[in-house]
Coordinates of C-alpha atoms in Angstrom, one line a residue:
X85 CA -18.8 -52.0 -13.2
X86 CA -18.9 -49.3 -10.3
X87 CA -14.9 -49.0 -11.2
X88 CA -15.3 -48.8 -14.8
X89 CA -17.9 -45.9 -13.9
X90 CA -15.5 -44.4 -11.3
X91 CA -12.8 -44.2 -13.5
X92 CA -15.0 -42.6 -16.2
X93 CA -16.3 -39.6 -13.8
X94 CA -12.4 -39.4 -12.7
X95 CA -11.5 -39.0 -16.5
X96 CA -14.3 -36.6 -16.9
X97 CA -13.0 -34.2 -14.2
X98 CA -9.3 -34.6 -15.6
X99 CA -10.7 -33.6 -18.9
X100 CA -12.1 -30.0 -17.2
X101 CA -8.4 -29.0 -16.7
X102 CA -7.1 -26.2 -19.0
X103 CA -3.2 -25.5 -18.4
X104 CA -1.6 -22.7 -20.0
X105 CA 2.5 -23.4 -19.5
X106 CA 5.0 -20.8 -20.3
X107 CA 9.0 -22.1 -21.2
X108 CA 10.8 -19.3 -18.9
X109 CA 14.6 -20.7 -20.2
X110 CA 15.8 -23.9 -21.5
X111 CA 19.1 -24.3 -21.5
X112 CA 22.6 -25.4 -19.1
X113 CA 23.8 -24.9 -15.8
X114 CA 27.2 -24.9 -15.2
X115 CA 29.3 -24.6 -11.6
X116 CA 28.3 -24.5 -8.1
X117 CA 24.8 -22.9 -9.9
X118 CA 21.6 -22.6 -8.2
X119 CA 17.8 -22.2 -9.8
X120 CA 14.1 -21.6 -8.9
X121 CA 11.0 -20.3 -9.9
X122 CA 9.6 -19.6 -6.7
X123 CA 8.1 -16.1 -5.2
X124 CA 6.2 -15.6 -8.4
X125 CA 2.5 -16.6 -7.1
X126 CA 2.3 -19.5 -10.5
X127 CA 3.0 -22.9 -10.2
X128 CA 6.1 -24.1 -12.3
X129 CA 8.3 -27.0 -13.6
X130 CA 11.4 -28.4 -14.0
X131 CA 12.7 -30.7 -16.3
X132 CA 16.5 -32.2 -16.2
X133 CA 17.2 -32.8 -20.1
X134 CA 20.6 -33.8 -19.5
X135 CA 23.1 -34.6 -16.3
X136 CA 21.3 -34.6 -12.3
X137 CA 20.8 -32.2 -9.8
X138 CA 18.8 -31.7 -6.9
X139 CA 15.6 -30.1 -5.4
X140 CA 15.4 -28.6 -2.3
X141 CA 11.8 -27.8 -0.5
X142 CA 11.6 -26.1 2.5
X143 CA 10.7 -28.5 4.9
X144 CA 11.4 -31.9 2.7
X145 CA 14.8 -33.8 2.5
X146 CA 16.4 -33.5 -0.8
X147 CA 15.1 -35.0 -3.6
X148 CA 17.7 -36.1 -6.7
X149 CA 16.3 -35.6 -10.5
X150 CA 18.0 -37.6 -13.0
X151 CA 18.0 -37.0 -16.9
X152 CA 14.2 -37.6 -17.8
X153 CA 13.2 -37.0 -14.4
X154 CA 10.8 -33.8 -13.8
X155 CA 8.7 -31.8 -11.2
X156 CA 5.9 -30.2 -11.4
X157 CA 5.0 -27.8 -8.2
X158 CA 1.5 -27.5 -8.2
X159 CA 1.8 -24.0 -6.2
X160 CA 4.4 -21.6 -5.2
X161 CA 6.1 -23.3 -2.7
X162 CA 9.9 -22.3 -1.7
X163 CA 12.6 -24.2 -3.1
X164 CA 15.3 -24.7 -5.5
X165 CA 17.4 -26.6 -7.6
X166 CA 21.8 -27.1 -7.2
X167 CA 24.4 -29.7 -8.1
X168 CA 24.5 -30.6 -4.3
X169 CA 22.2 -32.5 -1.9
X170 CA 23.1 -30.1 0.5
X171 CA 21.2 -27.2 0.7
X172 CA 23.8 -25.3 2.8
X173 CA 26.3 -25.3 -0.4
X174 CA 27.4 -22.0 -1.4
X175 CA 26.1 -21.6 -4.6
X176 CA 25.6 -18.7 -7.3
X177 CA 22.7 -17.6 -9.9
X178 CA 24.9 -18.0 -12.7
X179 CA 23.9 -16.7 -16.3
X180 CA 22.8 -20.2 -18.6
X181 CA 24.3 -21.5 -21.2
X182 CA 22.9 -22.9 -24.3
X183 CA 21.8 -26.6 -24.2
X184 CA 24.2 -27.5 -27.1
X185 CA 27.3 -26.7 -25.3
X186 CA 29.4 -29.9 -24.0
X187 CA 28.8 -30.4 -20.5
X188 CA 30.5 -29.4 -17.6
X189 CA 31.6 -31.5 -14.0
X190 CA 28.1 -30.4 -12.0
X191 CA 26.3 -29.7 -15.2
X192 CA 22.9 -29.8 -16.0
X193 CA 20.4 -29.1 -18.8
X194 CA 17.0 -27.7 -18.0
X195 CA 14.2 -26.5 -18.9
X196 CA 12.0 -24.4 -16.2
X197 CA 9.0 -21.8 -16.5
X198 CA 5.3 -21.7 -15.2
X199 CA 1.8 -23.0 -15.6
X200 CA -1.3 -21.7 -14.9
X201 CA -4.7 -23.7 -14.3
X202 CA -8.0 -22.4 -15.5
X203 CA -11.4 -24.0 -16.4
X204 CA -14.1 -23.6 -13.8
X205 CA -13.4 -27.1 -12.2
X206 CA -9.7 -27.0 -12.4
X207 CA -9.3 -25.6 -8.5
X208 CA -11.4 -28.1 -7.2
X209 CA -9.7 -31.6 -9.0
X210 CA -6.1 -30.0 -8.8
X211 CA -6.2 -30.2 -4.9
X212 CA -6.6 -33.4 -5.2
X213 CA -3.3 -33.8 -5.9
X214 CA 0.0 -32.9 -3.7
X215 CA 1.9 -30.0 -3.5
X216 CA 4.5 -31.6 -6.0
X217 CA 4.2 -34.2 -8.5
X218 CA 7.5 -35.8 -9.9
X219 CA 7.8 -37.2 -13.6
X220 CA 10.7 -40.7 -13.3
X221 CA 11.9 -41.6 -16.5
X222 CA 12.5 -45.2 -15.0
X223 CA 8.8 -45.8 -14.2
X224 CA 7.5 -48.1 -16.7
X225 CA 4.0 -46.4 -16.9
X226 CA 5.4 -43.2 -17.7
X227 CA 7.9 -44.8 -20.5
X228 CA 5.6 -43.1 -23.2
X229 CA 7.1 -39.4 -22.3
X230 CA 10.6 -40.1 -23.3
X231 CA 9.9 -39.3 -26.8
X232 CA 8.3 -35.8 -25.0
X233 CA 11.7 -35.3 -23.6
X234 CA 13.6 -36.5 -26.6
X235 CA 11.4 -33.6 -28.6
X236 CA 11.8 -31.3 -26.0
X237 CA 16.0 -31.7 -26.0
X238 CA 15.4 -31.5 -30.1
X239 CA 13.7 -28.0 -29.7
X240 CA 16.3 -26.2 -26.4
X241 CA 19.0 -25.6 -28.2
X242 CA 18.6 -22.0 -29.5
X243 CA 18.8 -18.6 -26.8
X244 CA 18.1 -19.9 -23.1
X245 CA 16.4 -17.2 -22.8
X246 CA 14.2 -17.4 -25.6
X247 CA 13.1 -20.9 -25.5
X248 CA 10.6 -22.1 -28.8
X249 CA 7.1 -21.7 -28.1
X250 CA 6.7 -25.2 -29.0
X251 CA 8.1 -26.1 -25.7
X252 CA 5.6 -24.8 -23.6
X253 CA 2.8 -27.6 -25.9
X254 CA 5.3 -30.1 -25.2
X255 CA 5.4 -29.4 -21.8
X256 CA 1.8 -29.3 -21.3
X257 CA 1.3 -32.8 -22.6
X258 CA 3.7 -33.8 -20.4
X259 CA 1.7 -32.9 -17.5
X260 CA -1.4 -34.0 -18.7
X261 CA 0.0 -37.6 -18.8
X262 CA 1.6 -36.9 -15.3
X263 CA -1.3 -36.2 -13.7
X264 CA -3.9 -38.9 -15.5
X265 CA -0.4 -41.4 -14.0
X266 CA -1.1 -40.0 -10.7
X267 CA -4.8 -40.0 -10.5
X268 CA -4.7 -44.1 -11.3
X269 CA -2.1 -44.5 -8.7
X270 CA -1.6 -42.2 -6.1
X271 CA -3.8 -42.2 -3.0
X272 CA -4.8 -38.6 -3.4
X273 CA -5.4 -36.2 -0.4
X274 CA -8.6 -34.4 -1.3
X275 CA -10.8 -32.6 -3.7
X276 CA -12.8 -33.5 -5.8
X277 CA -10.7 -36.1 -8.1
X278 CA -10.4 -38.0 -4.5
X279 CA -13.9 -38.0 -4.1
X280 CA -14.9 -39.3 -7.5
X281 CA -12.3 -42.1 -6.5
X282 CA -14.7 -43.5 -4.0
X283 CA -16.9 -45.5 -4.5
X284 CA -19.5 -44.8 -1.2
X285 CA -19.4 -40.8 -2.9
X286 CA -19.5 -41.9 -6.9
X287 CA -23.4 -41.8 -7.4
X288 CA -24.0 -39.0 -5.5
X289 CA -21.0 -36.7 -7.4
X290 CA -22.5 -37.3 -10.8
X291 CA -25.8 -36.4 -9.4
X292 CA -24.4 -33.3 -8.0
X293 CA -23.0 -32.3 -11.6
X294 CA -25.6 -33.1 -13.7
X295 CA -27.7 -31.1 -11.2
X296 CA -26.3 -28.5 -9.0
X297 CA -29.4 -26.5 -8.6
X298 CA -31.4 -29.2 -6.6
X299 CA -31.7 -29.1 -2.9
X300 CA -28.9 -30.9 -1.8
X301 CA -29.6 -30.9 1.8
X302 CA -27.4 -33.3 4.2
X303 CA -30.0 -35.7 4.8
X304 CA -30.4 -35.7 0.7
X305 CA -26.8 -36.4 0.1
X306 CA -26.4 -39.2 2.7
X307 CA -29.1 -40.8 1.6
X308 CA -28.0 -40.6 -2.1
X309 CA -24.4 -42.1 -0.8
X310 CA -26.0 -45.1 1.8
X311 CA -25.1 -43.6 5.2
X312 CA -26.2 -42.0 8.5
X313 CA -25.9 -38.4 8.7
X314 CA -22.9 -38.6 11.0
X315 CA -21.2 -41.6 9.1
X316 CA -21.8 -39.5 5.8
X317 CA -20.1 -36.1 7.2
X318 CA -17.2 -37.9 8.7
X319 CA -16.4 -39.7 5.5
X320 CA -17.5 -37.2 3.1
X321 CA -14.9 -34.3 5.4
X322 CA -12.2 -36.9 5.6
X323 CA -12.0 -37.6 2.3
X324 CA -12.8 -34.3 0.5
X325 CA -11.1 -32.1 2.8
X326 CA -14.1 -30.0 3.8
X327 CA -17.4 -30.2 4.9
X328 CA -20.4 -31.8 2.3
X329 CA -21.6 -27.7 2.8
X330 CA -18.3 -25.9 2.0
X331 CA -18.1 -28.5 -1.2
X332 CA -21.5 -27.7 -2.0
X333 CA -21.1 -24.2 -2.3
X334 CA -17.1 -24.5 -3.9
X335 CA -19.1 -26.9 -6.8
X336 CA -22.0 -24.6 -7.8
X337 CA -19.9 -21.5 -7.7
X338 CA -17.5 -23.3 -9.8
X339 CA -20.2 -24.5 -12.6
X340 CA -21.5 -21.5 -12.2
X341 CA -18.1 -19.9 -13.7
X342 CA -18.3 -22.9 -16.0
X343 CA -21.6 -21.9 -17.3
X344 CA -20.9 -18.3 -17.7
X345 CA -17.9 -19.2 -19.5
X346 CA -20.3 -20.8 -21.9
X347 CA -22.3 -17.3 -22.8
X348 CA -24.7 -17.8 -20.0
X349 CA -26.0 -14.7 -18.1
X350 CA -25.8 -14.0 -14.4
X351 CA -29.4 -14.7 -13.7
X352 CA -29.1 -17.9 -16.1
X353 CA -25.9 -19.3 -13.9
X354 CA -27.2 -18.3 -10.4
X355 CA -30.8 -20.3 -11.8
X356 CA -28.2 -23.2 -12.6
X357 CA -26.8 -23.7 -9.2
X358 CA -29.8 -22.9 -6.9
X359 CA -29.9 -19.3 -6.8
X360 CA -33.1 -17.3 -7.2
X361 CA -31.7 -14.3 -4.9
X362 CA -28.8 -12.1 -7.0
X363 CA -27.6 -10.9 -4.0
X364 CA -27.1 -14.2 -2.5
X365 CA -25.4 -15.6 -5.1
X366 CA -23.2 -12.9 -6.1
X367 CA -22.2 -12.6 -2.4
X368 CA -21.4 -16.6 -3.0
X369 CA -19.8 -16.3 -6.3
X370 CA -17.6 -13.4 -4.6
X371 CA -16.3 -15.9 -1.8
X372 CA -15.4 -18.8 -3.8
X373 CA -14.1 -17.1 -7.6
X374 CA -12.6 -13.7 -6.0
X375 CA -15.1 -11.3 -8.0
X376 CA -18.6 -10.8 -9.0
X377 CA -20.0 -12.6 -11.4
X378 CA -20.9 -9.8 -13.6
X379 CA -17.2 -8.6 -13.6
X380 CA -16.4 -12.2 -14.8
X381 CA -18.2 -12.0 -17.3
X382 CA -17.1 -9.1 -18.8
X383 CA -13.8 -10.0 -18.0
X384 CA -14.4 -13.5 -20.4
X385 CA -16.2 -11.5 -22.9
X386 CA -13.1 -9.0 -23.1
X387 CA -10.7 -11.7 -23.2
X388 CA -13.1 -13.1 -25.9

């Protein structure tokens, strides 16, 4: 029963993500080429539609993609893709072909470009995950996607550089299959996905959501989880990757965004998360989201 539930406040959290992807170019690579999306501030994906190659991240040996295979780079990290597994390889930005043209020695069809995360909770569940998350057509959980790819292929063969919008929806459904993969079966680092995982912290998350605004003191939140102070902040750090305080403040500012995403006003999502002072919480809000919660707002309501 407690898995059932876990798995349900896991699925919950997963369901908070909103992913906008953008198809940069679709298309071949011929020759001793060499590709990345790096130095851009997004994260980004690759996805070998046809032949192999190879990724190369700074500080991580090689790593060889296959037809089917994919990565997805959940932040800017350096690296890029070639023919060869060794970085040192004199290689070339060449121009790329269409995806239609017959294939090449070193050859390989791709299609690249760049995601964005948004939804209030999306920060705190995507660092759950690590840095990179691969997509391999020969495991048998993830057999489903092939038709993804196969639809994919279907829609890359016009302009490289001006790949179908459709891509971009196919892609994103790729990920979100990826990561639900990754959430069952990875052991994930830390965020808030990890700690919904557990079963010590599972009660005391849901409470946490359903009421942000309470006084969630240490003493409160051990309690609610079974332990000792000290057993509680030792687990709770290890596993979440900061302190119950820092997660406590990351959470409400985050369902605070959440709320005035909804139409809520300032004073209504400060009064949500615990905040009768504005000053305090727009101090807070500042910290965690990057700007004031008024100039949210009227940033959603312009968007809107």
């Amino acid at each position: 029963m407690q898995a059932a539930t876990s798995d349900k406040l896991a699925q919950w959290l997963l369901s908070s993500i909103a992913l906008d992807a953008a198809a940069m170019h679709v298309g071949r690579y011929c020759g001793p080429w060499r590709a990345s999306t790096a130095g851009k501030a997004l994260s980004s994906f690759h996805l070998v539609l046809s032949g192999d190659c190879w990724l190369h991240i700074e500080g991580q040996p090689p790593l060889h993609l296959r037809a089917r295979d994919g990565v997805f780079l959940m932040s800017d990290v350096p690296h890029f893709l070639s023919p060869s597994a060794d970085p040192a390889t004199p290689l070339q930005r060449p121009a790329m072909r269409p995806l239609g043209e017959a294939p090449e020695p070193d050859s390989a069809g791709l299609a690249c470009g760049f995601f964005r995360f948004s939804g209030a909770l999306s920060p705190l569940v995507i660092a759950s995950f690590p840095e990179y998350l691969v997509c391999r057509s020969g495991d048998p959980a993830l057999g489903h996607t092939a038709a993804l790819f196969d639809m994919i292929v279907a829609e890359g063969g016009g302009d490289p550089e001006r790949p179908s919008p459709l891509i971009a929806r196919l892609v994103e459904l790729l990920f979100f299959y990826l990561i639900r993969h990754a959430s069952q079966r990875e052991a994930l680092s830390a965020g808030l996905l990890s700690l919904a995982q557990r079963g010590e912290f599972m009660a005391l998350l849901d409470e946490m959501l359903r009421s942000p605004g309470e006084d969630w003191s240490i003493a409160r939140m051990a309690s609610a989880a079974h332990m000792s102070r000290a057993a509680f902040c030792k687990h709770f750090t290890g596993a979440g990757g900061v302190t119950p305080a820092q997660f406590l403040l990351r959470l409400r500012m985050r369902l605070a965004a959440q709320r005035l995403n909804a139409g809520d006003s300032v004073e209504q999502a400060a009064s949500h998360v615990g905040y009768q002072s504005h000053a305090a919480f727009t101090r807070a809000f500042k910290r965690i989201v990057g700007e004031q919660p008024g100039a949210y707002r009227r940033q959603l309501r312009a968007a809107a």
